[in-house]
mmCIF file with all atom_site columns, C-alpha atoms and ligand atoms in Angstrom:
data_model
loop_
_atom_site.group_PDB
_atom_site.id
_atom_site.type_symbol
_atom_site.label_atom_id
_atom_site.label_alt_id
_atom_site.label_comp_id
_atom_site.label_asym_id
_atom_site.label_entity_id
_atom_site.label_seq_id
_atom_site.pdbx_PDB_ins_code
_atom_site.Cartn_x
_atom_site.Cartn_y
_atom_site.Cartn_z
_atom_site.occupancy
_atom_site.B_iso_or_equiv
_atom_site.pdbx_formal_charge
_atom_site.auth_seq_id
_atom_site.auth_comp_id
_atom_site.auth_asym_id
_atom_site.auth_atom_id
_atom_site.pdbx_PDB_model_num
ATOM   1   C CA  . UNK A 1 1   ? 17.839 73.948 -52.635 1.00 97.00 ? 128 UNK A CA  1
ATOM   2   C CA  . UNK A 1 2   ? 19.258 76.926 -50.793 1.00 97.00 ? 129 UNK A CA  1
ATOM   3   C CA  . UNK A 1 3   ? 21.959 74.975 -48.940 1.00 97.00 ? 130 UNK A CA  1
ATOM   4   C CA  . UNK A 1 4   ? 23.244 73.642 -52.252 1.00 98.00 ? 131 UNK A CA  1
ATOM   5   C CA  . UNK A 1 5   ? 23.328 77.095 -53.839 1.00 98.00 ? 132 UNK A CA  1
ATOM   6   C CA  . UNK A 1 6   ? 25.263 78.416 -50.826 1.00 98.00 ? 133 UNK A CA  1
ATOM   7   C CA  . UNK A 1 7   ? 27.715 75.543 -51.069 1.00 98.00 ? 134 UNK A CA  1
ATOM   8   C CA  . UNK A 1 8   ? 28.235 76.128 -54.807 1.00 98.00 ? 135 UNK A CA  1
ATOM   9   C CA  . UNK A 1 9   ? 28.911 79.816 -54.148 1.00 98.00 ? 136 UNK A CA  1
ATOM   10  C CA  . UNK A 1 10  ? 31.321 78.978 -51.338 1.00 97.00 ? 137 UNK A CA  1
ATOM   11  C CA  . UNK A 1 11  ? 33.209 75.997 -52.810 1.00 97.00 ? 138 UNK A CA  1
ATOM   12  C CA  . UNK A 1 12  ? 32.538 75.981 -56.577 1.00 97.00 ? 139 UNK A CA  1
ATOM   13  C CA  . UNK A 1 13  ? 35.285 77.036 -58.958 1.00 97.00 ? 140 UNK A CA  1
ATOM   14  C CA  . UNK A 1 14  ? 34.651 78.237 -62.480 1.00 96.00 ? 141 UNK A CA  1
ATOM   15  C CA  . UNK A 1 15  ? 36.937 76.562 -64.996 1.00 90.00 ? 142 UNK A CA  1
ATOM   16  C CA  . UNK A 1 16  ? 37.627 76.877 -68.706 1.00 86.00 ? 143 UNK A CA  1
ATOM   17  C CA  . UNK A 1 17  ? 34.801 76.326 -71.173 1.00 86.00 ? 144 UNK A CA  1
ATOM   18  C CA  . UNK A 1 18  ? 31.756 76.797 -68.943 1.00 88.00 ? 145 UNK A CA  1
ATOM   19  C CA  . UNK A 1 19  ? 32.817 74.043 -66.583 1.00 95.00 ? 146 UNK A CA  1
ATOM   20  C CA  . UNK A 1 20  ? 31.928 74.399 -62.914 1.00 97.00 ? 147 UNK A CA  1
ATOM   21  C CA  . UNK A 1 21  ? 34.210 72.483 -60.581 1.00 97.00 ? 148 UNK A CA  1
ATOM   22  C CA  . UNK A 1 22  ? 32.598 71.154 -57.434 1.00 98.00 ? 149 UNK A CA  1
ATOM   23  C CA  . UNK A 1 23  ? 35.404 68.739 -56.667 1.00 97.00 ? 150 UNK A CA  1
ATOM   24  C CA  . UNK A 1 24  ? 35.373 69.371 -52.932 1.00 97.00 ? 151 UNK A CA  1
ATOM   25  C CA  . UNK A 1 25  ? 31.920 67.848 -52.379 1.00 98.00 ? 152 UNK A CA  1
ATOM   26  C CA  . UNK A 1 26  ? 30.628 66.127 -55.558 1.00 97.00 ? 153 UNK A CA  1
ATOM   27  C CA  . UNK A 1 27  ? 33.106 65.179 -58.248 1.00 97.00 ? 154 UNK A CA  1
ATOM   28  C CA  . UNK A 1 28  ? 36.310 64.191 -56.507 1.00 97.00 ? 155 UNK A CA  1
ATOM   29  C CA  . UNK A 1 29  ? 35.964 64.367 -52.737 1.00 98.00 ? 156 UNK A CA  1
ATOM   30  C CA  . UNK A 1 30  ? 32.392 63.590 -51.685 1.00 98.00 ? 157 UNK A CA  1
ATOM   31  C CA  . UNK A 1 31  ? 30.735 65.301 -48.717 1.00 98.00 ? 158 UNK A CA  1
ATOM   32  C CA  . UNK A 1 32  ? 28.630 62.310 -47.746 1.00 98.00 ? 159 UNK A CA  1
ATOM   33  C CA  . UNK A 1 33  ? 26.496 64.024 -45.125 1.00 98.00 ? 160 UNK A CA  1
ATOM   34  C CA  . UNK A 1 34  ? 25.671 66.827 -47.488 1.00 98.00 ? 161 UNK A CA  1
ATOM   35  C CA  . UNK A 1 35  ? 25.008 64.503 -50.430 1.00 98.00 ? 162 UNK A CA  1
ATOM   36  C CA  . UNK A 1 36  ? 22.630 62.524 -48.198 1.00 98.00 ? 163 UNK A CA  1
ATOM   37  C CA  . UNK A 1 37  ? 20.659 65.763 -47.848 1.00 98.00 ? 164 UNK A CA  1
ATOM   38  C CA  . UNK A 1 38  ? 20.662 65.986 -51.639 1.00 98.00 ? 165 UNK A CA  1
ATOM   39  C CA  . UNK A 1 39  ? 19.373 62.418 -51.821 1.00 98.00 ? 166 UNK A CA  1
ATOM   40  C CA  . UNK A 1 40  ? 16.670 63.197 -49.275 1.00 98.00 ? 167 UNK A CA  1
ATOM   41  C CA  . UNK A 1 41  ? 15.580 66.168 -51.361 1.00 98.00 ? 168 UNK A CA  1
ATOM   42  C CA  . UNK A 1 42  ? 15.259 63.938 -54.448 1.00 98.00 ? 169 UNK A CA  1
ATOM   43  C CA  . UNK A 1 43  ? 13.190 61.582 -52.313 1.00 98.00 ? 170 UNK A CA  1
ATOM   44  C CA  . UNK A 1 44  ? 10.924 64.429 -51.208 1.00 98.00 ? 171 UNK A CA  1
ATOM   45  C CA  . UNK A 1 45  ? 10.376 65.406 -54.840 1.00 98.00 ? 172 UNK A CA  1
ATOM   46  C CA  . UNK A 1 46  ? 9.746  61.921 -56.247 1.00 98.00 ? 173 UNK A CA  1
ATOM   47  C CA  . UNK A 1 47  ? 8.344  60.018 -53.251 1.00 98.00 ? 174 UNK A CA  1
ATOM   48  C CA  . UNK A 1 48  ? 4.841  59.864 -54.742 1.00 98.00 ? 175 UNK A CA  1
ATOM   49  C CA  . UNK A 1 49  ? 6.073  58.070 -57.847 1.00 98.00 ? 176 UNK A CA  1
ATOM   50  C CA  . UNK A 1 50  ? 6.426  54.331 -58.054 1.00 98.00 ? 177 UNK A CA  1
ATOM   51  C CA  . UNK A 1 51  ? 10.112 53.767 -58.741 1.00 98.00 ? 178 UNK A CA  1
ATOM   52  C CA  . UNK A 1 52  ? 11.725 50.372 -59.311 1.00 98.00 ? 179 UNK A CA  1
ATOM   53  C CA  . UNK A 1 53  ? 15.266 51.437 -60.064 1.00 98.00 ? 180 UNK A CA  1
ATOM   54  C CA  . UNK A 1 54  ? 17.614 54.405 -60.185 1.00 98.00 ? 181 UNK A CA  1
ATOM   55  C CA  . UNK A 1 55  ? 19.727 54.775 -63.307 1.00 98.00 ? 182 UNK A CA  1
ATOM   56  C CA  . UNK A 1 56  ? 22.855 56.896 -63.521 1.00 98.00 ? 183 UNK A CA  1
ATOM   57  C CA  . UNK A 1 57  ? 26.083 57.081 -65.494 1.00 97.00 ? 184 UNK A CA  1
ATOM   58  C CA  . UNK A 1 58  ? 29.602 56.403 -64.274 1.00 95.00 ? 185 UNK A CA  1
ATOM   59  C CA  . UNK A 1 59  ? 31.537 57.787 -62.556 1.00 94.00 ? 186 UNK A CA  1
ATOM   60  C CA  . UNK A 1 60  ? 30.292 60.829 -60.649 1.00 95.00 ? 187 UNK A CA  1
ATOM   61  C CA  . UNK A 1 61  ? 26.638 59.847 -60.765 1.00 96.00 ? 188 UNK A CA  1
ATOM   62  C CA  . UNK A 1 62  ? 27.175 56.632 -58.835 1.00 98.00 ? 189 UNK A CA  1
ATOM   63  C CA  . UNK A 1 63  ? 27.758 58.094 -55.378 1.00 98.00 ? 190 UNK A CA  1
ATOM   64  C CA  . UNK A 1 64  ? 24.819 60.481 -55.679 1.00 98.00 ? 191 UNK A CA  1
ATOM   65  C CA  . UNK A 1 65  ? 22.542 57.735 -56.967 1.00 98.00 ? 192 UNK A CA  1
ATOM   66  C CA  . UNK A 1 66  ? 23.481 55.417 -54.088 1.00 98.00 ? 193 UNK A CA  1
ATOM   67  C CA  . UNK A 1 67  ? 22.924 58.074 -51.449 1.00 98.00 ? 194 UNK A CA  1
ATOM   68  C CA  . UNK A 1 68  ? 19.534 58.756 -53.046 1.00 98.00 ? 195 UNK A CA  1
ATOM   69  C CA  . UNK A 1 69  ? 18.581 55.092 -53.389 1.00 98.00 ? 196 UNK A CA  1
ATOM   70  C CA  . UNK A 1 70  ? 18.852 54.515 -49.643 1.00 98.00 ? 197 UNK A CA  1
ATOM   71  C CA  . UNK A 1 71  ? 15.649 56.561 -49.237 1.00 98.00 ? 198 UNK A CA  1
ATOM   72  C CA  . UNK A 1 72  ? 13.767 54.811 -52.057 1.00 98.00 ? 199 UNK A CA  1
ATOM   73  C CA  . UNK A 1 73  ? 15.034 51.336 -51.127 1.00 98.00 ? 200 UNK A CA  1
ATOM   74  C CA  . UNK A 1 74  ? 15.661 50.455 -54.764 1.00 98.00 ? 201 UNK A CA  1
ATOM   75  C CA  . UNK A 1 75  ? 18.789 49.301 -56.613 1.00 98.00 ? 202 UNK A CA  1
ATOM   76  C CA  . UNK A 1 76  ? 21.108 51.592 -58.532 1.00 98.00 ? 203 UNK A CA  1
ATOM   77  C CA  . UNK A 1 77  ? 22.079 50.703 -62.070 1.00 98.00 ? 204 UNK A CA  1
ATOM   78  C CA  . UNK A 1 78  ? 24.887 52.683 -63.657 1.00 97.00 ? 205 UNK A CA  1
ATOM   79  C CA  . UNK A 1 79  ? 25.526 52.896 -67.362 1.00 97.00 ? 206 UNK A CA  1
ATOM   80  C CA  . UNK A 1 80  ? 29.129 52.039 -68.156 1.00 95.00 ? 207 UNK A CA  1
ATOM   81  C CA  . UNK A 1 81  ? 31.153 54.136 -70.534 1.00 92.00 ? 208 UNK A CA  1
ATOM   82  C CA  . UNK A 1 82  ? 33.105 52.168 -73.034 1.00 81.00 ? 209 UNK A CA  1
ATOM   83  C CA  . UNK A 1 83  ? 35.001 52.724 -76.233 1.00 60.00 ? 210 UNK A CA  1
ATOM   84  C CA  . UNK A 1 84  ? 35.294 49.054 -77.059 1.00 57.00 ? 211 UNK A CA  1
ATOM   85  C CA  . UNK A 1 85  ? 32.801 47.323 -79.352 1.00 53.00 ? 212 UNK A CA  1
ATOM   86  C CA  . UNK A 1 86  ? 31.447 43.796 -79.569 1.00 54.00 ? 213 UNK A CA  1
ATOM   87  C CA  . UNK A 1 87  ? 32.912 42.414 -76.380 1.00 53.00 ? 214 UNK A CA  1
ATOM   88  C CA  . UNK A 1 88  ? 29.716 42.785 -74.416 1.00 58.00 ? 215 UNK A CA  1
ATOM   89  C CA  . UNK A 1 89  ? 26.951 40.347 -75.204 1.00 71.00 ? 216 UNK A CA  1
ATOM   90  C CA  . UNK A 1 90  ? 23.462 41.287 -74.219 1.00 92.00 ? 217 UNK A CA  1
ATOM   91  C CA  . UNK A 1 91  ? 23.502 45.023 -73.695 1.00 94.00 ? 218 UNK A CA  1
ATOM   92  C CA  . UNK A 1 92  ? 21.560 48.126 -74.551 1.00 95.00 ? 219 UNK A CA  1
ATOM   93  C CA  . UNK A 1 93  ? 23.859 50.711 -76.044 1.00 94.00 ? 220 UNK A CA  1
ATOM   94  C CA  . UNK A 1 94  ? 23.665 54.412 -76.828 1.00 96.00 ? 221 UNK A CA  1
ATOM   95  C CA  . UNK A 1 95  ? 26.106 57.109 -77.902 1.00 93.00 ? 222 UNK A CA  1
ATOM   96  C CA  . UNK A 1 96  ? 26.870 60.182 -75.791 1.00 94.00 ? 223 UNK A CA  1
ATOM   97  C CA  . UNK A 1 97  ? 28.890 63.224 -76.697 1.00 89.00 ? 224 UNK A CA  1
ATOM   98  C CA  . UNK A 1 98  ? 30.812 64.249 -73.592 1.00 85.00 ? 225 UNK A CA  1
ATOM   99  C CA  . UNK A 1 99  ? 30.555 67.863 -72.525 1.00 76.00 ? 226 UNK A CA  1
ATOM   100 C CA  . UNK A 1 100 ? 33.640 67.843 -70.332 1.00 75.00 ? 227 UNK A CA  1
ATOM   101 C CA  . UNK A 1 101 ? 35.878 65.604 -72.447 1.00 76.00 ? 228 UNK A CA  1
ATOM   102 C CA  . UNK A 1 102 ? 34.799 66.632 -75.949 1.00 76.00 ? 229 UNK A CA  1
ATOM   103 C CA  . UNK A 1 103 ? 34.570 63.133 -77.351 1.00 86.00 ? 230 UNK A CA  1
ATOM   104 C CA  . UNK A 1 104 ? 31.845 60.628 -78.120 1.00 90.00 ? 231 UNK A CA  1
ATOM   105 C CA  . UNK A 1 105 ? 31.589 57.403 -76.218 1.00 90.00 ? 232 UNK A CA  1
ATOM   106 C CA  . UNK A 1 106 ? 29.185 54.478 -75.959 1.00 93.00 ? 233 UNK A CA  1
ATOM   107 C CA  . UNK A 1 107 ? 27.194 53.870 -72.805 1.00 96.00 ? 234 UNK A CA  1
ATOM   108 C CA  . UNK A 1 108 ? 25.897 50.415 -72.079 1.00 95.00 ? 235 UNK A CA  1
ATOM   109 C CA  . UNK A 1 109 ? 23.766 48.575 -69.571 1.00 95.00 ? 236 UNK A CA  1
ATOM   110 C CA  . UNK A 1 110 ? 23.229 44.863 -69.388 1.00 94.00 ? 237 UNK A CA  1
ATOM   111 C CA  . UNK A 1 111 ? 19.831 43.615 -70.531 1.00 95.00 ? 238 UNK A CA  1
ATOM   112 C CA  . UNK A 1 112 ? 19.771 41.594 -67.306 1.00 94.00 ? 239 UNK A CA  1
ATOM   113 C CA  . UNK A 1 113 ? 19.163 44.691 -65.209 1.00 96.00 ? 240 UNK A CA  1
ATOM   114 C CA  . UNK A 1 114 ? 16.768 46.845 -67.220 1.00 97.00 ? 241 UNK A CA  1
ATOM   115 C CA  . UNK A 1 115 ? 13.429 45.265 -68.020 1.00 97.00 ? 242 UNK A CA  1
ATOM   116 C CA  . UNK A 1 116 ? 10.246 46.113 -69.907 1.00 97.00 ? 243 UNK A CA  1
ATOM   117 C CA  . UNK A 1 117 ? 7.877  47.918 -67.573 1.00 97.00 ? 244 UNK A CA  1
ATOM   118 C CA  . UNK A 1 118 ? 10.575 49.025 -65.100 1.00 98.00 ? 245 UNK A CA  1
ATOM   119 C CA  . UNK A 1 119 ? 9.858  52.490 -63.725 1.00 98.00 ? 246 UNK A CA  1
ATOM   120 C CA  . UNK A 1 120 ? 13.182 54.297 -63.661 1.00 98.00 ? 247 UNK A CA  1
ATOM   121 C CA  . UNK A 1 121 ? 14.372 57.477 -61.940 1.00 98.00 ? 248 UNK A CA  1
ATOM   122 C CA  . UNK A 1 122 ? 17.484 58.992 -63.520 1.00 98.00 ? 249 UNK A CA  1
ATOM   123 C CA  . UNK A 1 123 ? 19.971 60.742 -61.225 1.00 98.00 ? 250 UNK A CA  1
ATOM   124 C CA  . UNK A 1 124 ? 23.023 62.702 -62.358 1.00 98.00 ? 251 UNK A CA  1
ATOM   125 C CA  . UNK A 1 125 ? 25.381 65.392 -61.134 1.00 98.00 ? 252 UNK A CA  1
ATOM   126 C CA  . UNK A 1 126 ? 25.143 67.947 -63.974 1.00 98.00 ? 253 UNK A CA  1
ATOM   127 C CA  . UNK A 1 127 ? 22.815 68.855 -66.795 1.00 98.00 ? 254 UNK A CA  1
ATOM   128 C CA  . UNK A 1 128 ? 24.561 70.921 -69.475 1.00 97.00 ? 255 UNK A CA  1
ATOM   129 C CA  . UNK A 1 129 ? 23.725 70.121 -73.112 1.00 96.00 ? 256 UNK A CA  1
ATOM   130 C CA  . UNK A 1 130 ? 21.551 67.174 -72.178 1.00 98.00 ? 257 UNK A CA  1
ATOM   131 C CA  . UNK A 1 131 ? 23.473 64.507 -74.067 1.00 97.00 ? 258 UNK A CA  1
ATOM   132 C CA  . UNK A 1 132 ? 24.084 62.285 -71.064 1.00 97.00 ? 259 UNK A CA  1
ATOM   133 C CA  . UNK A 1 133 ? 20.411 62.351 -70.042 1.00 98.00 ? 260 UNK A CA  1
ATOM   134 C CA  . UNK A 1 134 ? 19.196 61.744 -73.587 1.00 98.00 ? 261 UNK A CA  1
ATOM   135 C CA  . UNK A 1 135 ? 21.573 58.776 -73.854 1.00 98.00 ? 262 UNK A CA  1
ATOM   136 C CA  . UNK A 1 136 ? 20.193 57.321 -70.624 1.00 98.00 ? 263 UNK A CA  1
ATOM   137 C CA  . UNK A 1 137 ? 16.645 57.867 -71.910 1.00 98.00 ? 264 UNK A CA  1
ATOM   138 C CA  . UNK A 1 138 ? 17.597 55.946 -75.043 1.00 98.00 ? 265 UNK A CA  1
ATOM   139 C CA  . UNK A 1 139 ? 18.680 52.961 -72.957 1.00 98.00 ? 266 UNK A CA  1
ATOM   140 C CA  . UNK A 1 140 ? 15.437 53.076 -70.955 1.00 98.00 ? 267 UNK A CA  1
ATOM   141 C CA  . UNK A 1 141 ? 13.312 53.202 -74.103 1.00 98.00 ? 268 UNK A CA  1
ATOM   142 C CA  . UNK A 1 142 ? 15.331 50.435 -75.772 1.00 97.00 ? 269 UNK A CA  1
ATOM   143 C CA  . UNK A 1 143 ? 14.511 48.208 -72.802 1.00 98.00 ? 270 UNK A CA  1
ATOM   144 C CA  . UNK A 1 144 ? 10.804 49.013 -72.949 1.00 98.00 ? 271 UNK A CA  1
ATOM   145 C CA  . UNK A 1 145 ? 11.146 50.559 -69.499 1.00 98.00 ? 272 UNK A CA  1
ATOM   146 C CA  . UNK A 1 146 ? 9.659  53.909 -68.457 1.00 98.00 ? 273 UNK A CA  1
ATOM   147 C CA  . UNK A 1 147 ? 11.490 57.029 -67.263 1.00 98.00 ? 274 UNK A CA  1
ATOM   148 C CA  . UNK A 1 148 ? 9.602  58.515 -64.317 1.00 98.00 ? 275 UNK A CA  1
ATOM   149 C CA  . UNK A 1 149 ? 11.806 61.610 -64.060 1.00 98.00 ? 276 UNK A CA  1
ATOM   150 C CA  . UNK A 1 150 ? 15.321 62.923 -63.658 1.00 98.00 ? 277 UNK A CA  1
ATOM   151 C CA  . UNK A 1 151 ? 16.921 64.365 -60.532 1.00 98.00 ? 278 UNK A CA  1
ATOM   152 C CA  . UNK A 1 152 ? 19.866 66.618 -61.295 1.00 98.00 ? 279 UNK A CA  1
ATOM   153 C CA  . UNK A 1 153 ? 22.125 68.180 -58.706 1.00 98.00 ? 280 UNK A CA  1
ATOM   154 C CA  . UNK A 1 154 ? 23.268 71.170 -60.797 1.00 98.00 ? 281 UNK A CA  1
ATOM   155 C CA  . UNK A 1 155 ? 21.639 72.359 -64.013 1.00 98.00 ? 282 UNK A CA  1
ATOM   156 C CA  . UNK A 1 156 ? 23.506 74.936 -66.046 1.00 98.00 ? 283 UNK A CA  1
ATOM   157 C CA  . UNK A 1 157 ? 20.308 76.563 -67.228 1.00 98.00 ? 284 UNK A CA  1
ATOM   158 C CA  . UNK A 1 158 ? 22.158 78.897 -69.591 1.00 97.00 ? 285 UNK A CA  1
ATOM   159 C CA  . UNK A 1 159 ? 22.851 75.845 -71.762 1.00 97.00 ? 286 UNK A CA  1
ATOM   160 C CA  . UNK A 1 160 ? 20.116 74.156 -73.777 1.00 97.00 ? 287 UNK A CA  1
ATOM   161 C CA  . UNK A 1 161 ? 20.101 70.690 -72.174 1.00 98.00 ? 288 UNK A CA  1
ATOM   162 C CA  . UNK A 1 162 ? 17.202 71.416 -69.819 1.00 98.00 ? 289 UNK A CA  1
ATOM   163 C CA  . UNK A 1 163 ? 14.984 72.434 -72.719 1.00 98.00 ? 290 UNK A CA  1
ATOM   164 C CA  . UNK A 1 164 ? 16.048 69.509 -74.891 1.00 98.00 ? 291 UNK A CA  1
ATOM   165 C CA  . UNK A 1 165 ? 15.272 66.985 -72.177 1.00 98.00 ? 292 UNK A CA  1
ATOM   166 C CA  . UNK A 1 166 ? 12.046 68.629 -70.915 1.00 98.00 ? 293 UNK A CA  1
ATOM   167 C CA  . UNK A 1 167 ? 10.821 68.805 -74.523 1.00 98.00 ? 294 UNK A CA  1
ATOM   168 C CA  . UNK A 1 168 ? 10.737 64.993 -74.529 1.00 98.00 ? 295 UNK A CA  1
ATOM   169 C CA  . UNK A 1 169 ? 8.091  65.251 -71.805 1.00 98.00 ? 296 UNK A CA  1
ATOM   170 C CA  . UNK A 1 170 ? 10.382 64.056 -69.020 1.00 98.00 ? 297 UNK A CA  1
ATOM   171 C CA  . UNK A 1 171 ? 9.967  65.623 -65.582 1.00 98.00 ? 298 UNK A CA  1
ATOM   172 C CA  . UNK A 1 172 ? 13.351 67.139 -64.677 1.00 98.00 ? 299 UNK A CA  1
ATOM   173 C CA  . UNK A 1 173 ? 14.005 68.372 -61.125 1.00 98.00 ? 300 UNK A CA  1
ATOM   174 C CA  . UNK A 1 174 ? 17.262 70.271 -60.679 1.00 98.00 ? 301 UNK A CA  1
ATOM   175 C CA  . UNK A 1 175 ? 18.253 71.246 -57.155 1.00 98.00 ? 302 UNK A CA  1
ATOM   176 C CA  . UNK A 1 176 ? 20.334 74.232 -58.274 1.00 98.00 ? 303 UNK A CA  1
ATOM   177 C CA  . UNK A 1 177 ? 19.757 76.000 -61.594 1.00 98.00 ? 304 UNK A CA  1
ATOM   178 C CA  . UNK A 1 178 ? 22.570 78.278 -62.675 1.00 98.00 ? 305 UNK A CA  1
ATOM   179 C CA  . UNK A 1 179 ? 21.401 81.260 -64.677 1.00 98.00 ? 306 UNK A CA  1
ATOM   180 C CA  . UNK A 1 180 ? 24.816 82.703 -65.440 1.00 97.00 ? 307 UNK A CA  1
ATOM   181 C CA  . UNK A 1 181 ? 28.410 81.896 -64.638 1.00 96.00 ? 308 UNK A CA  1
ATOM   182 C CA  . UNK A 1 182 ? 31.627 83.736 -65.368 1.00 94.00 ? 309 UNK A CA  1
ATOM   183 C CA  . UNK A 1 183 ? 34.955 84.325 -63.693 1.00 93.00 ? 310 UNK A CA  1
ATOM   184 C CA  . UNK A 1 184 ? 34.344 88.088 -63.759 1.00 91.00 ? 311 UNK A CA  1
ATOM   185 C CA  . UNK A 1 185 ? 30.775 88.129 -62.421 1.00 92.00 ? 312 UNK A CA  1
ATOM   186 C CA  . UNK A 1 186 ? 30.557 84.865 -60.500 1.00 95.00 ? 313 UNK A CA  1
ATOM   187 C CA  . UNK A 1 187 ? 27.486 82.644 -60.371 1.00 97.00 ? 314 UNK A CA  1
ATOM   188 C CA  . UNK A 1 188 ? 23.805 83.595 -60.330 1.00 97.00 ? 315 UNK A CA  1
ATOM   189 C CA  . UNK A 1 189 ? 20.864 81.241 -59.884 1.00 98.00 ? 316 UNK A CA  1
ATOM   190 C CA  . UNK A 1 190 ? 17.402 81.153 -61.479 1.00 97.00 ? 317 UNK A CA  1
HETATM 191 P P1  . LIG B 2 .   ? 25.566 67.047 -70.808 1.00 96.03 ? 443 LIG B P1  1
HETATM 192 O O1  . LIG B 2 .   ? 25.547 65.678 -71.406 1.00 96.03 ? 443 LIG B O1  1
HETATM 193 O O2  . LIG B 2 .   ? 24.238 67.463 -70.224 1.00 96.03 ? 443 LIG B O2  1
HETATM 194 O O3  . LIG B 2 .   ? 26.137 68.076 -71.719 1.00 96.03 ? 443 LIG B O3  1
HETATM 195 O O4  . LIG B 2 .   ? 26.596 66.992 -69.606 1.00 96.03 ? 443 LIG B O4  1
HETATM 196 C C1  . LIG B 2 .   ? 26.341 66.191 -68.509 1.00 96.03 ? 443 LIG B C1  1
HETATM 197 C C2  . LIG B 2 .   ? 27.549 65.466 -68.033 1.00 96.03 ? 443 LIG B C2  1
HETATM 198 O O5  . LIG B 2 .   ? 28.760 66.209 -68.282 1.00 96.03 ? 443 LIG B O5  1
HETATM 199 C C3  . LIG B 2 .   ? 27.461 65.256 -66.551 1.00 96.03 ? 443 LIG B C3  1
HETATM 200 O O6  . LIG B 2 .   ? 27.245 63.888 -66.318 1.00 96.03 ? 443 LIG B O6  1
HETATM 201 C C4  . LIG B 2 .   ? 28.771 65.738 -65.990 1.00 96.03 ? 443 LIG B C4  1
HETATM 202 O O7  . LIG B 2 .   ? 29.560 64.638 -65.669 1.00 96.03 ? 443 LIG B O7  1
HETATM 203 C C5  . LIG B 2 .   ? 29.439 66.497 -67.090 1.00 96.03 ? 443 LIG B C5  1
HETATM 204 N N1  . LIG B 2 .   ? 29.389 67.967 -66.917 1.00 96.03 ? 443 LIG B N1  1
HETATM 205 C C6  . LIG B 2 .   ? 28.733 68.849 -67.711 1.00 96.03 ? 443 LIG B C6  1
HETATM 206 N N2  . LIG B 2 .   ? 28.959 70.100 -67.322 1.00 96.03 ? 443 LIG B N2  1
HETATM 207 C C7  . LIG B 2 .   ? 29.747 70.028 -66.230 1.00 96.03 ? 443 LIG B C7  1
HETATM 208 C C8  . LIG B 2 .   ? 30.343 71.023 -65.369 1.00 96.03 ? 443 LIG B C8  1
HETATM 209 O O8  . LIG B 2 .   ? 30.189 72.250 -65.521 1.00 96.03 ? 443 LIG B O8  1
HETATM 210 N N3  . LIG B 2 .   ? 31.101 70.558 -64.348 1.00 96.03 ? 443 LIG B N3  1
HETATM 211 C C9  . LIG B 2 .   ? 31.300 69.231 -64.135 1.00 96.03 ? 443 LIG B C9  1
HETATM 212 N N4  . LIG B 2 .   ? 32.068 68.897 -63.093 1.00 96.03 ? 443 LIG B N4  1
HETATM 213 N N5  . LIG B 2 .   ? 30.784 68.274 -64.934 1.00 96.03 ? 443 LIG B N5  1
HETATM 214 C C10 . LIG B 2 .   ? 30.019 68.668 -65.976 1.00 96.03 ? 443 LIG B C10 1
#
């Protein structure tokens, strides 16, 4: 998505440890009009699929998932991150190693909202090492639901997450795929 690439080049900031900051329109302040365009693009890509539900992970995925869901007219379910055990009753649970925070946390969704046979589209902001997506896939499989695909705003294609997730057979559509990124040489796209 050319407009997204242009926006990343204009507003993105490269931080420590291969982290791209897009806080001015995705991860802190949200440019709603622009993210609606992102949602519309996900709709264009997945409109021929039957989708019952969009699944994302808190916190940054929620806004993007909601702005996407308005075109599919389906609910958004977000996996909650939690470090506490045992206090939730009927949940599906998986473990995710965080790329940005360098710790492992549990993600959970209530069994009330993910059902056998549900056709689920995953939406998230970034794909780096793939741990978040693989954790969400775990939850979907635990429920006996089916992942139809994943829509990612920014894939850091120089990391191995894209391969790990596509190797499971999942269709992954990333709207911007970063080939290389460094403070010295800036950002290039695939
Ligand atoms: P993964 O699990 O694929 O390694 O990382 C995906 C998650 O880590 C995303 O949900 C996102 O929140 C966060 N993340 C990974 N890389 C970046 C990055 O470069 N910038 C930002 N802002 N978040 C990232």
